[in-house]
Amino acid sequence: MKSLPCGNLVHGLAVKHGMGGSVYVDNALLDMYATCCATMDDACVVFRDMREKNDVSWTTLITGYTHRGYGYGGLRIFRQIGEESVVGSEAENVNYENLEVSVGREESEGEKEAWRLFQDAIVTYCGSPVGTLAANDPGDKQPLNYDQVFIRDFVPSALAFLLKGEGEIVRNFLLHTLQLQSWEKTVDCYSPGQGLMPASFKVRSVPLDENKTEEVLDPDFGESAIGRVAPVDSGLWWIILLRAYGKITGDYALQERVDVQTGIKLILNLCLSDGFDMFPSLLVTDGSCMIDRRMGIHGHPLEIQALFYSALRSSREMLAADDGAKNWVRAINNRLSALSFHIREYYWLDMKKVNEIYRYKTEEYSTDATNKFNIYPEQIPHWLMDWIPEKGGYMIGNLQPAHMDFRFFTLGNLWSIISSLGTPKQNKSVLKLIESKWDDLMGHMPLKICYPALEYEEWRIITGSDPKNTPWSYHNGGSWPTLLWQFTLACIKMGRTDLATKAVDLAEKRLKLDRWPEYYDTRNGKFIGKQSRLYQTWTIAGFLTSKMLLENPETASRLFWDEDYDLLEICVCALSNSGRKKCSRGAARSQILV
Ligand code: GLC
């Protein structure tokens, strides 16, 4: 490192004396930058400008990456060799052993294929990687919108990149989607709120003069997506990913940038603004999240609440301590405590609670009613009475006046564990329930998106007779392997890696063989989904991320949140003001909330 200035001088002299084109001189310079510099940036510049490259050049570059622990960077270069059609013999000579070292162990055939496919799904914009395609099936002649980069789908991709030491694509993604946030958007003659993040984007080539073209990013805010639904989860995922990027790379400068701070605040403004709502949970239309078609989840679906909670906790960590920060933090804290109280108290369901609801009195007009939302016991579905186990419980899917959606929604429950929206006891109980209902929720392929499916008349009325969401298919009780990474994270957090390992093993047996499907059908996930895409990127990324999280639980701990006792105190104090509870941190710990 110390002799680097001297090396720079040699580089200058080489160029001055016209020796730049010599492969031997260039290789020596490449080696110097690859071994002596803190980053690979200078080595990459030399490599890019080399007139002639040989096997030594490629090996030097790969070694530079792998010695820094960026095995994936090395792998990418190795794959590039084929693309640049280097003379066969030279490519074969590249020293591949270094890669094995950096990966730490021999990868399974499934993992090797997954990394290769994952690499092929990368989308570039003006020469830089910015995201991954939703699906990349070469045999699919009608990709619909699966050839776009979806914000929610990119999250497991981003984690896979980050866990492999590749921050660049994630950083580019975060900054480019930020640009799209302030896009001028109209649906007919109405302009949706500022701060909205698109569901997805596409890189388009726009023709210029003289046969030239220019690349532009073309976002979809739901105006061309099916059903014209605003993707509420996109902004929440963006904030969550921004935090994860900082936590894993240590590059906190990105979240401190003025434009990034403004982006966070625009999203918060949309979510925290006053409306007509009486609940602290976020009120949304049907299909505004991963389940993006009509499935009867409008109102206050658990998935959105859990992501909202995580995004608020992430923002609180990232907002710069400037003049306005106090007001933001106060607003965030108030919402966080009210939201966690609401969900913990009213969404939680176990055998005891079912029995309570079963015996509910109705039409109680009073502030201290037990049946606060006037739920009629006749609403308890038959399947639930048999299904609810003696041990374990879960958060219901939705709560509205006179309506409880008793379905089990996996993403919302897993994300409640990860973000500590549930109490430690509740979080443990959810995993206990998954364990005791393994055949229903895991079956042949992890994990059911929701349980059970809507059938018969209910399916007709609630989905609008949607032929894609038929019983036990797609969003309506289908099995989605991408949910594996969130399950793994939740299991690591709760000390149940045994469950995650079992699920990952189950998936690994079939995913490669089945060509990485988007989802599986039938009650126990036995068949590849009827309209399922193949080579679905978030299936691949979810699998790779799960594998890496299990290998590296220390890093996993940077992605979840522990219980926040200060929040509980705010909540218990608010209740004590209304005469309901004693106000103190001790009281917070000992009362119903923990
Ligand atoms: C489907 C899914 C949605 C996903 C998209 C791209 O529309 O419902 O969650 O983002 O496909 O994979």
Short mmCIF file of N, CA, C and O and ligand atoms in Angstrom, two decimals, residues 134-135 145-146 148 150-153 199 226 233 289-293 449 468 474-475 480 518 533 536-538, ligand 1:
data_model
loop_
_atom_site.label_atom_id
_atom_site.label_comp_id
_atom_site.label_asym_id
_atom_site.label_seq_id
_atom_site.Cartn_x
_atom_site.Cartn_y
_atom_site.Cartn_z
N ALA A 134 -38.33 -9.50 -12.72
CA ALA A 134 -39.18 -10.32 -11.84
C ALA A 134 -39.05 -11.79 -12.21
O ALA A 134 -38.94 -12.65 -11.35
N ALA A 135 -39.05 -12.07 -13.51
CA ALA A 135 -38.85 -13.46 -13.96
C ALA A 135 -38.03 -13.42 -15.24
O ALA A 135 -38.09 -12.46 -15.99
N ASN A 145 -45.95 -8.27 -17.25
CA ASN A 145 -45.05 -7.26 -16.66
C ASN A 145 -43.92 -7.92 -15.85
O ASN A 145 -43.28 -7.27 -15.05
N TYR A 146 -43.72 -9.21 -16.07
CA TYR A 146 -42.66 -9.90 -15.34
C TYR A 146 -41.26 -9.55 -15.87
O TYR A 146 -40.27 -10.01 -15.34
N GLN A 148 -40.22 -6.59 -15.75
CA GLN A 148 -39.90 -5.33 -15.07
C GLN A 148 -39.17 -5.60 -13.76
O GLN A 148 -39.14 -6.73 -13.27
N PHE A 150 -39.49 -5.15 -10.04
CA PHE A 150 -40.48 -4.82 -9.02
C PHE A 150 -39.74 -4.42 -7.74
O PHE A 150 -38.76 -5.05 -7.37
N ILE A 151 -40.26 -3.39 -7.08
CA ILE A 151 -39.61 -2.93 -5.84
C ILE A 151 -39.62 -4.06 -4.80
O ILE A 151 -38.60 -4.42 -4.23
N ARG A 152 -40.80 -4.65 -4.56
CA ARG A 152 -40.88 -5.67 -3.50
C ARG A 152 -40.08 -6.91 -3.87
O ARG A 152 -39.46 -7.53 -3.03
N ASP A 153 -40.07 -7.27 -5.16
CA ASP A 153 -39.34 -8.47 -5.58
C ASP A 153 -37.83 -8.28 -5.44
O ASP A 153 -37.09 -9.25 -5.28
N ALA A 199 -44.68 0.47 -8.30
CA ALA A 199 -44.68 -0.98 -8.05
C ALA A 199 -43.47 -1.58 -8.74
O ALA A 199 -42.81 -2.47 -8.22
N ILE A 226 -52.65 -4.17 -13.35
CA ILE A 226 -54.00 -4.67 -13.28
C ILE A 226 -54.73 -4.09 -12.06
O ILE A 226 -54.19 -4.01 -10.97
N ASP A 233 -46.99 -0.89 -0.40
CA ASP A 233 -45.83 -1.53 0.23
C ASP A 233 -44.49 -1.07 -0.36
O ASP A 233 -43.46 -1.15 0.31
N CYS A 289 -50.40 -4.67 -1.94
CA CYS A 289 -49.12 -5.22 -1.47
C CYS A 289 -48.76 -6.46 -2.30
O CYS A 289 -49.12 -6.53 -3.47
N MET A 290 -48.04 -7.40 -1.70
CA MET A 290 -47.63 -8.60 -2.45
C MET A 290 -48.85 -9.25 -3.11
O MET A 290 -48.79 -9.72 -4.24
N ILE A 291 -49.94 -9.31 -2.38
CA ILE A 291 -51.20 -9.81 -2.95
C ILE A 291 -51.81 -8.65 -3.71
O ILE A 291 -52.45 -7.78 -3.13
N ASP A 292 -51.54 -8.59 -5.04
CA ASP A 292 -51.91 -7.39 -5.77
C ASP A 292 -53.16 -7.58 -6.64
O ASP A 292 -53.36 -6.87 -7.62
N ARG A 293 -54.01 -8.55 -6.28
CA ARG A 293 -55.30 -8.72 -6.93
C ARG A 293 -56.35 -8.82 -5.83
O ARG A 293 -56.02 -9.06 -4.67
N ILE A 449 -49.10 -18.76 1.15
CA ILE A 449 -49.20 -17.30 1.26
C ILE A 449 -50.30 -16.94 2.27
O ILE A 449 -50.18 -15.99 3.03
N LYS A 468 -57.39 -16.67 -11.80
CA LYS A 468 -56.01 -16.91 -11.37
C LYS A 468 -55.98 -17.25 -9.88
O LYS A 468 -55.11 -18.00 -9.43
N TYR A 474 -52.18 -19.65 -6.49
CA TYR A 474 -51.69 -18.26 -6.51
C TYR A 474 -51.88 -17.56 -5.16
O TYR A 474 -51.44 -18.08 -4.14
N HIS A 475 -52.55 -16.39 -5.14
CA HIS A 475 -52.69 -15.69 -3.85
C HIS A 475 -53.68 -16.39 -2.93
O HIS A 475 -53.69 -16.14 -1.73
N TRP A 480 -45.63 -20.10 -1.86
CA TRP A 480 -44.66 -19.18 -2.48
C TRP A 480 -43.28 -19.38 -1.86
O TRP A 480 -43.02 -18.92 -0.74
N GLU A 518 -42.61 -19.58 -9.60
CA GLU A 518 -43.10 -18.45 -8.80
C GLU A 518 -43.95 -18.96 -7.62
O GLU A 518 -43.81 -18.47 -6.50
N ARG A 533 -44.98 -18.50 -13.37
CA ARG A 533 -43.77 -18.25 -14.18
C ARG A 533 -42.69 -19.20 -13.73
O ARG A 533 -42.68 -19.62 -12.56
N GLN A 536 -38.38 -17.56 -11.67
CA GLN A 536 -38.84 -16.35 -10.97
C GLN A 536 -37.71 -15.89 -10.06
O GLN A 536 -37.24 -16.63 -9.20
N THR A 537 -37.31 -14.64 -10.24
CA THR A 537 -36.10 -14.18 -9.54
C THR A 537 -36.24 -14.19 -8.02
O THR A 537 -35.31 -14.57 -7.32
N TRP A 538 -37.40 -13.79 -7.49
CA TRP A 538 -37.45 -13.76 -6.02
C TRP A 538 -37.56 -15.15 -5.39
O TRP A 538 -37.33 -15.31 -4.19
C1 GLC B 1 -47.37 -10.81 -8.98
C2 GLC B 1 -47.34 -10.84 -7.47
C3 GLC B 1 -46.56 -9.65 -6.95
C4 GLC B 1 -45.18 -9.62 -7.56
C5 GLC B 1 -45.27 -9.65 -9.09
C6 GLC B 1 -43.92 -9.79 -9.75
O1 GLC B 1 -48.10 -9.73 -9.46
O2 GLC B 1 -48.63 -10.81 -6.95
O3 GLC B 1 -46.48 -9.73 -5.55
O4 GLC B 1 -44.50 -8.48 -7.14
O5 GLC B 1 -46.05 -10.75 -9.50
O6 GLC B 1 -43.29 -10.96 -9.35
#
